[in-house]
Amino acid sequence: AQTVTQSQPEMSVQEAETVTLSCTYDTSESDYYLFWYKQPPSRQMILVIRQEAYKQQNATENRFSVNFQKAAKSFSLKISDSQLGDAAMYFCAYSRSEYGNKLVFGAGTILRVKS
Amino acid sequence: GAVVSQHPSRVICKSGTSVKIECRSLDFQATTMFWYRQFPKQSLMLMATSNEGSKATYEQGVEKDKFLINHASLTLSTLTVTSAHPEDSSFYICSARRPYHYEQYFGPGTRLTVT
Protein backbone atom coordinates (compact mmCIF):
# COMPACT_ATOMS: atom_id res chain seq x y z
CA ALA A 1 0.00 0.00 0.00
CA GLN A 2 1.10 3.51 -0.69
CA THR A 3 2.14 5.68 2.25
CA VAL A 4 2.95 9.38 2.59
CA THR A 5 5.19 10.71 5.35
CA GLN A 6 5.51 14.28 6.52
CA SER A 7 8.18 14.31 9.20
CA GLN A 8 7.76 17.94 10.29
CA PRO A 9 4.71 18.37 12.55
CA GLU A 10 5.31 22.13 12.77
CA MET A 11 7.44 24.69 10.98
CA SER A 12 7.90 28.42 11.45
CA VAL A 13 9.05 31.04 8.99
CA GLN A 14 9.59 34.76 9.15
CA GLU A 15 7.46 36.85 6.85
CA ALA A 16 9.15 37.36 3.43
CA GLU A 17 11.52 34.44 4.05
CA THR A 18 11.56 31.05 2.35
CA VAL A 19 10.51 27.76 3.91
CA THR A 20 10.59 24.18 2.69
CA LEU A 21 8.15 21.49 3.80
CA SER A 22 9.24 17.88 3.42
CA CYS A 23 7.32 14.91 2.12
CA THR A 24 8.36 11.38 1.26
CA TYR A 25 6.21 8.61 -0.11
CA ASP A 26 6.36 4.95 -0.81
CA THR A 27 4.95 3.31 -3.92
CA SER A 28 5.77 0.59 -6.39
CA GLU A 29 3.95 2.42 -9.19
CA SER A 30 5.86 4.26 -11.90
CA ASP A 31 3.06 6.62 -12.87
CA TYR A 32 1.24 8.64 -10.24
CA TYR A 33 0.34 12.14 -9.09
CA LEU A 34 1.51 14.13 -6.10
CA PHE A 35 -0.23 17.11 -4.54
CA TRP A 36 0.19 19.71 -1.87
CA TYR A 37 -3.01 20.91 -0.24
CA LYS A 38 -3.35 23.85 2.15
CA GLN A 39 -5.89 23.88 4.97
CA PRO A 40 -6.19 27.31 6.62
CA PRO A 41 -8.06 27.87 9.89
CA SER A 42 -11.33 27.94 7.93
CA ARG A 43 -10.57 24.24 7.22
CA GLN A 44 -11.33 24.62 3.51
CA MET A 45 -8.87 22.41 1.63
CA ILE A 46 -7.14 24.29 -1.18
CA LEU A 47 -5.00 22.71 -3.89
CA VAL A 48 -1.62 24.44 -3.91
CA ILE A 49 0.30 22.52 -6.53
CA ARG A 50 0.36 19.19 -8.36
CA GLN A 51 3.09 17.13 -10.00
CA GLU A 52 2.80 14.31 -12.51
CA ALA A 53 5.40 11.64 -11.86
CA TYR A 54 6.22 11.22 -15.54
CA LYS A 55 7.25 14.88 -15.79
CA GLN A 56 10.84 15.58 -14.77
CA GLN A 57 10.29 19.31 -14.56
CA ASN A 58 9.36 20.56 -11.11
CA ALA A 59 5.96 22.21 -10.90
CA THR A 60 5.70 25.87 -9.91
CA GLU A 61 2.75 28.09 -9.04
CA ASN A 62 3.77 31.67 -8.32
CA ARG A 63 5.55 31.62 -4.93
CA PHE A 64 5.10 27.86 -4.56
CA SER A 65 7.42 25.32 -6.13
CA VAL A 66 8.26 21.70 -5.57
CA ASN A 67 11.45 19.68 -5.58
CA PHE A 68 10.41 16.31 -6.99
CA GLN A 69 13.02 13.60 -6.64
CA LYS A 70 11.42 10.47 -8.11
CA ALA A 71 14.25 8.06 -7.33
CA ALA A 72 14.37 9.22 -3.74
CA LYS A 73 10.54 9.35 -3.55
CA SER A 74 10.71 12.84 -2.18
CA PHE A 75 8.34 15.73 -2.90
CA SER A 76 9.12 18.89 -0.95
CA LEU A 77 7.25 22.19 -1.15
CA LYS A 78 9.11 25.49 -1.17
CA ILE A 79 7.24 28.66 -0.28
CA SER A 80 9.10 31.83 -1.23
CA ASP A 81 8.42 35.31 0.13
CA SER A 82 6.21 33.86 2.86
CA GLN A 83 3.09 35.83 3.71
CA LEU A 84 0.88 35.84 6.80
CA GLY A 85 -1.85 34.25 4.70
CA ASP A 86 0.35 31.22 4.11
CA ALA A 87 -0.13 30.14 7.73
CA ALA A 88 -2.04 26.87 7.56
CA MET A 89 -1.80 23.12 7.78
CA TYR A 90 -0.18 21.69 4.65
CA PHE A 91 -0.87 18.16 3.47
CA CYS A 92 1.14 16.19 0.96
CA ALA A 93 -0.96 13.67 -0.96
CA TYR A 94 -0.44 10.84 -3.44
CA SER A 95 -2.76 9.39 -6.04
CA ARG A 96 -2.32 6.55 -8.46
CA SER A 97 -2.76 7.49 -12.06
CA GLU A 98 -6.13 5.86 -12.64
CA TYR A 99 -9.05 8.22 -12.98
CA GLY A 100 -11.17 8.23 -9.87
CA ASN A 101 -8.46 6.91 -7.62
CA LYS A 102 -8.32 8.03 -4.04
CA LEU A 103 -5.83 10.33 -2.37
CA VAL A 104 -3.45 9.13 0.32
CA PHE A 105 -2.60 11.97 2.69
CA GLY A 106 0.36 12.59 4.94
CA ALA A 107 -0.11 13.61 8.56
CA GLY A 108 0.29 17.29 7.75
CA THR A 109 2.65 20.11 8.72
CA ILE A 110 1.46 23.18 10.58
CA LEU A 111 3.15 26.26 9.13
CA ARG A 112 3.35 29.37 11.29
CA VAL A 113 4.36 32.69 9.75
CA LYS A 114 5.90 35.30 12.03
CA SER A 115 5.55 39.00 11.33
CA GLY B 1 -14.77 26.83 -11.43
CA ALA B 2 -14.73 23.51 -9.54
CA VAL B 3 -16.72 24.63 -6.52
CA VAL B 4 -18.02 22.11 -4.02
CA SER B 5 -20.54 23.00 -1.32
CA GLN B 6 -21.62 21.20 1.81
CA HIS B 7 -24.74 21.61 3.86
CA PRO B 8 -25.08 22.14 6.71
CA SER B 9 -21.83 23.73 7.83
CA ARG B 10 -22.59 22.91 11.45
CA VAL B 11 -25.10 20.57 13.01
CA ILE B 12 -25.86 19.55 16.56
CA CYS B 13 -27.97 16.49 17.15
CA LYS B 14 -28.98 14.32 20.06
CA SER B 15 -27.56 10.89 20.63
CA GLY B 16 -29.58 8.23 18.82
CA THR B 17 -30.85 10.45 16.04
CA SER B 18 -29.73 10.50 12.40
CA VAL B 19 -28.26 13.41 10.50
CA LYS B 20 -27.79 13.92 6.77
CA ILE B 21 -24.97 15.92 5.20
CA GLU B 22 -25.15 17.01 1.58
CA CYS B 23 -22.25 17.51 -0.81
CA ARG B 24 -22.83 19.27 -4.12
CA SER B 25 -20.59 20.06 -7.05
CA LEU B 26 -21.90 23.44 -8.18
CA ASP B 27 -20.32 23.97 -11.58
CA PHE B 28 -19.24 20.56 -12.77
CA GLN B 29 -20.43 16.99 -12.91
CA ALA B 30 -18.68 14.71 -10.46
CA THR B 31 -18.64 11.04 -11.31
CA THR B 32 -16.73 10.34 -8.12
CA MET B 33 -17.13 11.89 -4.68
CA PHE B 34 -15.23 11.11 -1.51
CA TRP B 35 -16.12 11.43 2.16
CA TYR B 36 -13.50 12.14 4.80
CA ARG B 37 -13.45 12.51 8.54
CA GLN B 38 -10.98 14.78 10.29
CA PHE B 39 -10.16 15.15 13.97
CA PRO B 40 -8.52 18.36 15.26
CA LYS B 41 -4.96 18.86 14.04
CA GLN B 42 -5.01 15.50 12.29
CA SER B 43 -5.04 14.39 8.71
CA LEU B 44 -8.05 13.49 6.64
CA MET B 45 -9.24 9.94 6.99
CA LEU B 46 -11.01 8.58 3.92
CA MET B 47 -14.29 6.97 4.84
CA ALA B 48 -15.70 6.00 1.46
CA THR B 49 -15.62 6.55 -2.27
CA SER B 50 -18.92 7.27 -3.95
CA ASN B 51 -19.58 6.72 -7.65
CA GLU B 52 -22.73 8.05 -9.25
CA GLY B 53 -25.35 5.37 -9.65
CA SER B 54 -23.51 2.64 -7.79
CA LYS B 55 -22.88 1.57 -4.22
CA ALA B 56 -20.20 3.35 -2.25
CA THR B 57 -16.90 1.66 -1.51
CA TYR B 58 -16.08 1.90 2.18
CA GLU B 59 -12.63 1.91 3.71
CA GLN B 60 -11.68 -0.81 6.12
CA GLY B 61 -13.07 -0.21 9.58
CA VAL B 62 -15.87 2.14 8.47
CA GLU B 63 -19.33 0.85 9.35
CA LYS B 64 -21.48 0.78 6.24
CA ASP B 65 -24.73 0.63 8.16
CA LYS B 66 -23.79 3.59 10.31
CA PHE B 67 -22.49 5.89 7.59
CA LEU B 68 -24.91 5.64 4.68
CA ILE B 69 -23.69 7.20 1.46
CA ASN B 70 -25.86 7.91 -1.55
CA HIS B 71 -24.66 9.38 -4.85
CA ALA B 72 -27.93 9.74 -6.70
CA SER B 73 -26.86 12.31 -9.28
CA LEU B 74 -23.73 13.68 -10.89
CA THR B 75 -23.83 16.71 -8.63
CA LEU B 76 -25.04 15.39 -5.28
CA SER B 77 -23.80 12.92 -2.71
CA THR B 78 -25.17 12.53 0.80
CA LEU B 79 -23.74 11.09 3.98
CA THR B 80 -26.22 10.00 6.64
CA VAL B 81 -24.90 9.28 10.11
CA THR B 82 -27.44 6.91 11.61
CA SER B 83 -28.06 6.50 15.33
CA ALA B 84 -25.38 9.07 16.07
CA HIS B 85 -23.33 8.88 19.26
CA PRO B 86 -20.97 11.40 20.86
CA GLU B 87 -17.96 9.55 19.42
CA ASP B 88 -19.28 10.38 15.94
CA SER B 89 -18.69 14.05 16.65
CA SER B 90 -16.12 15.21 14.13
CA PHE B 91 -15.46 17.34 11.07
CA TYR B 92 -16.74 15.69 7.88
CA ILE B 93 -15.39 16.79 4.51
CA CYS B 94 -16.45 15.77 1.05
CA SER B 95 -14.58 16.14 -2.19
CA ALA B 96 -15.47 15.68 -5.84
CA ARG B 97 -13.52 14.77 -8.90
CA ARG B 98 -14.25 15.85 -12.46
CA PRO B 99 -14.34 13.11 -15.09
CA TYR B 100 -10.89 12.46 -16.56
CA HIS B 101 -9.19 14.67 -13.96
CA TYR B 102 -7.00 13.74 -11.04
CA GLU B 103 -7.51 16.63 -8.63
CA GLN B 104 -10.09 16.48 -5.90
CA TYR B 105 -12.00 19.64 -5.07
CA PHE B 106 -13.06 19.88 -1.49
CA GLY B 107 -16.17 21.15 0.22
CA PRO B 108 -15.89 23.49 3.22
CA GLY B 109 -16.71 20.72 5.69
CA THR B 110 -19.45 20.03 8.21
CA ARG B 111 -18.89 20.08 11.94
CA LEU B 112 -21.07 17.47 13.61
CA THR B 113 -21.62 17.58 17.35
CA VAL B 114 -23.60 14.79 18.99
CA THR B 115 -24.85 15.55 22.49
PDB file of C-alpha atoms in Angstrom:
ATOM      1  CA  ALA A   1       0.000   0.000   0.000  1.00  0.00           C
ATOM      2  CA  GLN A   2       1.099   3.515  -0.686  1.00  0.00           C
ATOM      3  CA  THR A   3       2.136   5.684   2.252  1.00  0.00           C
ATOM      4  CA  VAL A   4       2.949   9.375   2.589  1.00  0.00           C
ATOM      5  CA  THR A   5       5.188  10.705   5.353  1.00  0.00           C
ATOM      6  CA  GLN A   6       5.514  14.281   6.519  1.00  0.00           C
ATOM      7  CA  SER A   7       8.184  14.314   9.197  1.00  0.00           C
ATOM      8  CA  GLN A   8       7.756  17.944  10.291  1.00  0.00           C
ATOM      9  CA  PRO A   9       4.714  18.366  12.549  1.00  0.00           C
ATOM     10  CA  GLU A  10       5.314  22.126  12.770  1.00  0.00           C
ATOM     11  CA  MET A  11       7.435  24.692  10.976  1.00  0.00           C
ATOM     12  CA  SER A  12       7.905  28.420  11.452  1.00  0.00           C
ATOM     13  CA  VAL A  13       9.052  31.041   8.992  1.00  0.00           C
ATOM     14  CA  GLN A  14       9.592  34.762   9.152  1.00  0.00           C
ATOM     15  CA  GLU A  15       7.456  36.846   6.852  1.00  0.00           C
ATOM     16  CA  ALA A  16       9.149  37.360   3.433  1.00  0.00           C
ATOM     17  CA  GLU A  17      11.516  34.441   4.049  1.00  0.00           C
ATOM     18  CA  THR A  18      11.557  31.047   2.351  1.00  0.00           C
ATOM     19  CA  VAL A  19      10.505  27.758   3.912  1.00  0.00           C
ATOM     20  CA  THR A  20      10.588  24.180   2.688  1.00  0.00           C
ATOM     21  CA  LEU A  21       8.149  21.490   3.797  1.00  0.00           C
ATOM     22  CA  SER A  22       9.240  17.884   3.425  1.00  0.00           C
ATOM     23  CA  CYS A  23       7.315  14.908   2.116  1.00  0.00           C
ATOM     24  CA  THR A  24       8.358  11.383   1.257  1.00  0.00           C
ATOM     25  CA  TYR A  25       6.206   8.611  -0.106  1.00  0.00           C
ATOM     26  CA  ASP A  26       6.361   4.950  -0.815  1.00  0.00           C
ATOM     27  CA  THR A  27       4.948   3.312  -3.919  1.00  0.00           C
ATOM     28  CA  SER A  28       5.766   0.592  -6.393  1.00  0.00           C
ATOM     29  CA  GLU A  29       3.955   2.415  -9.187  1.00  0.00           C
ATOM     30  CA  SER A  30       5.862   4.260 -11.898  1.00  0.00           C
ATOM     31  CA  ASP A  31       3.059   6.625 -12.867  1.00  0.00           C
ATOM     32  CA  TYR A  32       1.235   8.638 -10.240  1.00  0.00           C
ATOM     33  CA  TYR A  33       0.338  12.137  -9.085  1.00  0.00           C
ATOM     34  CA  LEU A  34       1.506  14.131  -6.099  1.00  0.00           C
ATOM     35  CA  PHE A  35      -0.235  17.106  -4.544  1.00  0.00           C
ATOM     36  CA  TRP A  36       0.189  19.709  -1.867  1.00  0.00           C
ATOM     37  CA  TYR A  37      -3.009  20.911  -0.236  1.00  0.00           C
ATOM     38  CA  LYS A  38      -3.347  23.846   2.148  1.00  0.00           C
ATOM     39  CA  GLN A  39      -5.889  23.878   4.971  1.00  0.00           C
ATOM     40  CA  PRO A  40      -6.185  27.309   6.624  1.00  0.00           C
ATOM     41  CA  PRO A  41      -8.062  27.868   9.894  1.00  0.00           C
ATOM     42  CA  SER A  42     -11.332  27.936   7.926  1.00  0.00           C
ATOM     43  CA  ARG A  43     -10.573  24.237   7.220  1.00  0.00           C
ATOM     44  CA  GLN A  44     -11.327  24.622   3.509  1.00  0.00           C
ATOM     45  CA  MET A  45      -8.865  22.414   1.634  1.00  0.00           C
ATOM     46  CA  ILE A  46      -7.137  24.286  -1.183  1.00  0.00           C
ATOM     47  CA  LEU A  47      -5.003  22.713  -3.889  1.00  0.00           C
ATOM     48  CA  VAL A  48      -1.621  24.442  -3.913  1.00  0.00           C
ATOM     49  CA  ILE A  49       0.302  22.519  -6.535  1.00  0.00           C
ATOM     50  CA  ARG A  50       0.357  19.189  -8.363  1.00  0.00           C
ATOM     51  CA  GLN A  51       3.094  17.129 -10.000  1.00  0.00           C
ATOM     52  CA  GLU A  52       2.804  14.312 -12.508  1.00  0.00           C
ATOM     53  CA  ALA A  53       5.397  11.638 -11.859  1.00  0.00           C
ATOM     54  CA  TYR A  54       6.220  11.219 -15.535  1.00  0.00           C
ATOM     55  CA  LYS A  55       7.250  14.875 -15.785  1.00  0.00           C
ATOM     56  CA  GLN A  56      10.837  15.577 -14.769  1.00  0.00           C
ATOM     57  CA  GLN A  57      10.292  19.313 -14.560  1.00  0.00           C
ATOM     58  CA  ASN A  58       9.365  20.556 -11.111  1.00  0.00           C
ATOM     59  CA  ALA A  59       5.959  22.213 -10.900  1.00  0.00           C
ATOM     60  CA  THR A  60       5.703  25.875  -9.905  1.00  0.00           C
ATOM     61  CA  GLU A  61       2.746  28.093  -9.043  1.00  0.00           C
ATOM     62  CA  ASN A  62       3.773  31.675  -8.322  1.00  0.00           C
ATOM     63  CA  ARG A  63       5.551  31.617  -4.927  1.00  0.00           C
ATOM     64  CA  PHE A  64       5.104  27.864  -4.556  1.00  0.00           C
ATOM     65  CA  SER A  65       7.417  25.325  -6.128  1.00  0.00           C
ATOM     66  CA  VAL A  66       8.261  21.701  -5.569  1.00  0.00           C
ATOM     67  CA  ASN A  67      11.447  19.675  -5.584  1.00  0.00           C
ATOM     68  CA  PHE A  68      10.410  16.311  -6.987  1.00  0.00           C
ATOM     69  CA  GLN A  69      13.019  13.599  -6.638  1.00  0.00           C
ATOM     70  CA  LYS A  70      11.423  10.471  -8.109  1.00  0.00           C
ATOM     71  CA  ALA A  71      14.245   8.057  -7.334  1.00  0.00           C
ATOM     72  CA  ALA A  72      14.368   9.215  -3.736  1.00  0.00           C
ATOM     73  CA  LYS A  73      10.542   9.347  -3.549  1.00  0.00           C
ATOM     74  CA  SER A  74      10.710  12.844  -2.182  1.00  0.00           C
ATOM     75  CA  PHE A  75       8.339  15.731  -2.896  1.00  0.00           C
ATOM     76  CA  SER A  76       9.124  18.890  -0.949  1.00  0.00           C
ATOM     77  CA  LEU A  77       7.248  22.191  -1.145  1.00  0.00           C
ATOM     78  CA  LYS A  78       9.113  25.495  -1.169  1.00  0.00           C
ATOM     79  CA  ILE A  79       7.245  28.656  -0.283  1.00  0.00           C
ATOM     80  CA  SER A  80       9.095  31.826  -1.233  1.00  0.00           C
ATOM     81  CA  ASP A  81       8.419  35.309   0.125  1.00  0.00           C
ATOM     82  CA  SER A  82       6.206  33.861   2.863  1.00  0.00           C
ATOM     83  CA  GLN A  83       3.092  35.827   3.710  1.00  0.00           C
ATOM     84  CA  LEU A  84       0.881  35.844   6.796  1.00  0.00           C
ATOM     85  CA  GLY A  85      -1.851  34.252   4.701  1.00  0.00           C
ATOM     86  CA  ASP A  86       0.350  31.218   4.111  1.00  0.00           C
ATOM     87  CA  ALA A  87      -0.129  30.142   7.728  1.00  0.00           C
ATOM     88  CA  ALA A  88      -2.039  26.874   7.564  1.00  0.00           C
ATOM     89  CA  MET A  89      -1.803  23.117   7.780  1.00  0.00           C
ATOM     90  CA  TYR A  90      -0.178  21.692   4.649  1.00  0.00           C
ATOM     91  CA  PHE A  91      -0.873  18.163   3.467  1.00  0.00           C
ATOM     92  CA  CYS A  92       1.136  16.189   0.964  1.00  0.00           C
ATOM     93  CA  ALA A  93      -0.964  13.673  -0.958  1.00  0.00           C
ATOM     94  CA  TYR A  94      -0.443  10.841  -3.442  1.00  0.00           C
ATOM     95  CA  SER A  95      -2.762   9.393  -6.044  1.00  0.00           C
ATOM     96  CA  ARG A  96      -2.316   6.547  -8.455  1.00  0.00           C
ATOM     97  CA  SER A  97      -2.757   7.492 -12.065  1.00  0.00           C
ATOM     98  CA  GLU A  98      -6.125   5.857 -12.636  1.00  0.00           C
ATOM     99  CA  TYR A  99      -9.048   8.220 -12.975  1.00  0.00           C
ATOM    100  CA  GLY A 100     -11.174   8.231  -9.866  1.00  0.00           C
ATOM    101  CA  ASN A 101      -8.459   6.913  -7.621  1.00  0.00           C
ATOM    102  CA  LYS A 102      -8.324   8.027  -4.036  1.00  0.00           C
ATOM    103  CA  LEU A 103      -5.831  10.334  -2.371  1.00  0.00           C
ATOM    104  CA  VAL A 104      -3.450   9.131   0.319  1.00  0.00           C
ATOM    105  CA  PHE A 105      -2.598  11.966   2.689  1.00  0.00           C
ATOM    106  CA  GLY A 106       0.357  12.586   4.936  1.00  0.00           C
ATOM    107  CA  ALA A 107      -0.107  13.607   8.558  1.00  0.00           C
ATOM    108  CA  GLY A 108       0.293  17.289   7.746  1.00  0.00           C
ATOM    109  CA  THR A 109       2.654  20.111   8.716  1.00  0.00           C
ATOM    110  CA  ILE A 110       1.461  23.185  10.578  1.00  0.00           C
ATOM    111  CA  LEU A 111       3.149  26.264   9.134  1.00  0.00           C
ATOM    112  CA  ARG A 112       3.350  29.372  11.292  1.00  0.00           C
ATOM    113  CA  VAL A 113       4.359  32.693   9.749  1.00  0.00           C
ATOM    114  CA  LYS A 114       5.899  35.303  12.032  1.00  0.00           C
ATOM    115  CA  SER A 115       5.554  38.997  11.328  1.00  0.00           C
TER     116      SER A 115
ATOM    117  CA  GLY B   1     -14.765  26.830 -11.429  1.00  0.00           C
ATOM    118  CA  ALA B   2     -14.728  23.509  -9.541  1.00  0.00           C
ATOM    119  CA  VAL B   3     -16.723  24.627  -6.519  1.00  0.00           C
ATOM    120  CA  VAL B   4     -18.021  22.107  -4.019  1.00  0.00           C
ATOM    121  CA  SER B   5     -20.538  22.999  -1.321  1.00  0.00           C
ATOM    122  CA  GLN B   6     -21.617  21.203   1.814  1.00  0.00           C
ATOM    123  CA  HIS B   7     -24.742  21.608   3.855  1.00  0.00           C
ATOM    124  CA  PRO B   8     -25.077  22.138   6.713  1.00  0.00           C
ATOM    125  CA  SER B   9     -21.827  23.726   7.827  1.00  0.00           C
ATOM    126  CA  ARG B  10     -22.593  22.914  11.450  1.00  0.00           C
ATOM    127  CA  VAL B  11     -25.096  20.566  13.012  1.00  0.00           C
ATOM    128  CA  ILE B  12     -25.861  19.552  16.559  1.00  0.00           C
ATOM    129  CA  CYS B  13     -27.971  16.488  17.147  1.00  0.00           C
ATOM    130  CA  LYS B  14     -28.984  14.323  20.057  1.00  0.00           C
ATOM    131  CA  SER B  15     -27.565  10.888  20.628  1.00  0.00           C
ATOM    132  CA  GLY B  16     -29.579   8.231  18.821  1.00  0.00           C
ATOM    133  CA  THR B  17     -30.846  10.452  16.040  1.00  0.00           C
ATOM    134  CA  SER B  18     -29.734  10.497  12.403  1.00  0.00           C
ATOM    135  CA  VAL B  19     -28.256  13.412  10.504  1.00  0.00           C
ATOM    136  CA  LYS B  20     -27.786  13.924   6.768  1.00  0.00           C
ATOM    137  CA  ILE B  21     -24.968  15.920   5.202  1.00  0.00           C
ATOM    138  CA  GLU B  22     -25.146  17.007   1.576  1.00  0.00           C
ATOM    139  CA  CYS B  23     -22.254  17.510  -0.806  1.00  0.00           C
ATOM    140  CA  ARG B  24     -22.834  19.265  -4.120  1.00  0.00           C
ATOM    141  CA  SER B  25     -20.592  20.057  -7.053  1.00  0.00           C
ATOM    142  CA  LEU B  26     -21.898  23.438  -8.182  1.00  0.00           C
ATOM    143  CA  ASP B  27     -20.321  23.974 -11.581  1.00  0.00           C
ATOM    144  CA  PHE B  28     -19.236  20.556 -12.769  1.00  0.00           C
ATOM    145  CA  GLN B  29     -20.428  16.986 -12.913  1.00  0.00           C
ATOM    146  CA  ALA B  30     -18.677  14.707 -10.460  1.00  0.00           C
ATOM    147  CA  THR B  31     -18.639  11.044 -11.307  1.00  0.00           C
ATOM    148  CA  THR B  32     -16.729  10.337  -8.117  1.00  0.00           C
ATOM    149  CA  MET B  33     -17.126  11.892  -4.685  1.00  0.00           C
ATOM    150  CA  PHE B  34     -15.232  11.111  -1.511  1.00  0.00           C
ATOM    151  CA  TRP B  35     -16.121  11.427   2.156  1.00  0.00           C
ATOM    152  CA  TYR B  36     -13.499  12.136   4.804  1.00  0.00           C
ATOM    153  CA  ARG B  37     -13.453  12.509   8.541  1.00  0.00           C
ATOM    154  CA  GLN B  38     -10.985  14.778  10.286  1.00  0.00           C
ATOM    155  CA  PHE B  39     -10.159  15.151  13.966  1.00  0.00           C
ATOM    156  CA  PRO B  40      -8.519  18.358  15.265  1.00  0.00           C
ATOM    157  CA  LYS B  41      -4.964  18.857  14.040  1.00  0.00           C
ATOM    158  CA  GLN B  42      -5.014  15.503  12.291  1.00  0.00           C
ATOM    159  CA  SER B  43      -5.038  14.386   8.707  1.00  0.00           C
ATOM    160  CA  LEU B  44      -8.054  13.493   6.643  1.00  0.00           C
ATOM    161  CA  MET B  45      -9.235   9.943   6.989  1.00  0.00           C
ATOM    162  CA  LEU B  46     -11.013   8.580   3.920  1.00  0.00           C
ATOM    163  CA  MET B  47     -14.295   6.969   4.841  1.00  0.00           C
ATOM    164  CA  ALA B  48     -15.698   5.998   1.464  1.00  0.00           C
ATOM    165  CA  THR B  49     -15.622   6.555  -2.269  1.00  0.00           C
ATOM    166  CA  SER B  50     -18.917   7.268  -3.954  1.00  0.00           C
ATOM    167  CA  ASN B  51     -19.577   6.721  -7.646  1.00  0.00           C
ATOM    168  CA  GLU B  52     -22.731   8.050  -9.255  1.00  0.00           C
ATOM    169  CA  GLY B  53     -25.353   5.369  -9.654  1.00  0.00           C
ATOM    170  CA  SER B  54     -23.515   2.644  -7.787  1.00  0.00           C
ATOM    171  CA  LYS B  55     -22.880   1.566  -4.225  1.00  0.00           C
ATOM    172  CA  ALA B  56     -20.197   3.346  -2.249  1.00  0.00           C
ATOM    173  CA  THR B  57     -16.897   1.656  -1.513  1.00  0.00           C
ATOM    174  CA  TYR B  58     -16.079   1.898   2.179  1.00  0.00           C
ATOM    175  CA  GLU B  59     -12.627   1.911   3.706  1.00  0.00           C
ATOM    176  CA  GLN B  60     -11.676  -0.814   6.119  1.00  0.00           C
ATOM    177  CA  GLY B  61     -13.067  -0.205   9.575  1.00  0.00           C
ATOM    178  CA  VAL B  62     -15.865   2.142   8.473  1.00  0.00           C
ATOM    179  CA  GLU B  63     -19.330   0.854   9.354  1.00  0.00           C
ATOM    180  CA  LYS B  64     -21.476   0.777   6.235  1.00  0.00           C
ATOM    181  CA  ASP B  65     -24.730   0.628   8.165  1.00  0.00           C
ATOM    182  CA  LYS B  66     -23.793   3.587  10.307  1.00  0.00           C
ATOM    183  CA  PHE B  67     -22.486   5.886   7.590  1.00  0.00           C
ATOM    184  CA  LEU B  68     -24.913   5.640   4.677  1.00  0.00           C
ATOM    185  CA  ILE B  69     -23.694   7.197   1.459  1.00  0.00           C
ATOM    186  CA  ASN B  70     -25.863   7.911  -1.555  1.00  0.00           C
ATOM    187  CA  HIS B  71     -24.658   9.384  -4.851  1.00  0.00           C
ATOM    188  CA  ALA B  72     -27.929   9.736  -6.701  1.00  0.00           C
ATOM    189  CA  SER B  73     -26.862  12.307  -9.283  1.00  0.00           C
ATOM    190  CA  LEU B  74     -23.732  13.679 -10.889  1.00  0.00           C
ATOM    191  CA  THR B  75     -23.830  16.711  -8.628  1.00  0.00           C
ATOM    192  CA  LEU B  76     -25.044  15.391  -5.281  1.00  0.00           C
ATOM    193  CA  SER B  77     -23.803  12.919  -2.714  1.00  0.00           C
ATOM    194  CA  THR B  78     -25.173  12.531   0.800  1.00  0.00           C
ATOM    195  CA  LEU B  79     -23.740  11.091   3.985  1.00  0.00           C
ATOM    196  CA  THR B  80     -26.220  10.004   6.640  1.00  0.00           C
ATOM    197  CA  VAL B  81     -24.898   9.282  10.108  1.00  0.00           C
ATOM    198  CA  THR B  82     -27.438   6.905  11.613  1.00  0.00           C
ATOM    199  CA  SER B  83     -28.061   6.500  15.330  1.00  0.00           C
ATOM    200  CA  ALA B  84     -25.378   9.073  16.072  1.00  0.00           C
ATOM    201  CA  HIS B  85     -23.332   8.880  19.257  1.00  0.00           C
ATOM    202  CA  PRO B  86     -20.967  11.401  20.862  1.00  0.00           C
ATOM    203  CA  GLU B  87     -17.962   9.554  19.420  1.00  0.00           C
ATOM    204  CA  ASP B  88     -19.282  10.379  15.937  1.00  0.00           C
ATOM    205  CA  SER B  89     -18.687  14.054  16.650  1.00  0.00           C
ATOM    206  CA  SER B  90     -16.121  15.209  14.128  1.00  0.00           C
ATOM    207  CA  PHE B  91     -15.465  17.335  11.072  1.00  0.00           C
ATOM    208  CA  TYR B  92     -16.740  15.693   7.880  1.00  0.00           C
ATOM    209  CA  ILE B  93     -15.385  16.786   4.515  1.00  0.00           C
ATOM    210  CA  CYS B  94     -16.455  15.770   1.047  1.00  0.00           C
ATOM    211  CA  SER B  95     -14.577  16.136  -2.194  1.00  0.00           C
ATOM    212  CA  ALA B  96     -15.468  15.683  -5.841  1.00  0.00           C
ATOM    213  CA  ARG B  97     -13.518  14.768  -8.899  1.00  0.00           C
ATOM    214  CA  ARG B  98     -14.250  15.847 -12.455  1.00  0.00           C
ATOM    215  CA  PRO B  99     -14.335  13.111 -15.091  1.00  0.00           C
ATOM    216  CA  TYR B 100     -10.888  12.463 -16.558  1.00  0.00           C
ATOM    217  CA  HIS B 101      -9.186  14.672 -13.956  1.00  0.00           C
ATOM    218  CA  TYR B 102      -7.004  13.742 -11.035  1.00  0.00           C
ATOM    219  CA  GLU B 103      -7.507  16.635  -8.632  1.00  0.00           C
ATOM    220  CA  GLN B 104     -10.086  16.478  -5.904  1.00  0.00           C
ATOM    221  CA  TYR B 105     -11.999  19.636  -5.074  1.00  0.00           C
ATOM    222  CA  PHE B 106     -13.059  19.882  -1.486  1.00  0.00           C
ATOM    223  CA  GLY B 107     -16.171  21.153   0.222  1.00  0.00           C
ATOM    224  CA  PRO B 108     -15.893  23.492   3.223  1.00  0.00           C
ATOM    225  CA  GLY B 109     -16.709  20.725   5.687  1.00  0.00           C
ATOM    226  CA  THR B 110     -19.452  20.025   8.211  1.00  0.00           C
ATOM    227  CA  ARG B 111     -18.887  20.082  11.938  1.00  0.00           C
ATOM    228  CA  LEU B 112     -21.070  17.468  13.609  1.00  0.00           C
ATOM    229  CA  THR B 113     -21.620  17.579  17.349  1.00  0.00           C
ATOM    230  CA  VAL B 114     -23.595  14.794  18.989  1.00  0.00           C
ATOM    231  CA  THR B 115     -24.854  15.553  22.490  1.00  0.00           C
TER     232      THR B 115
END
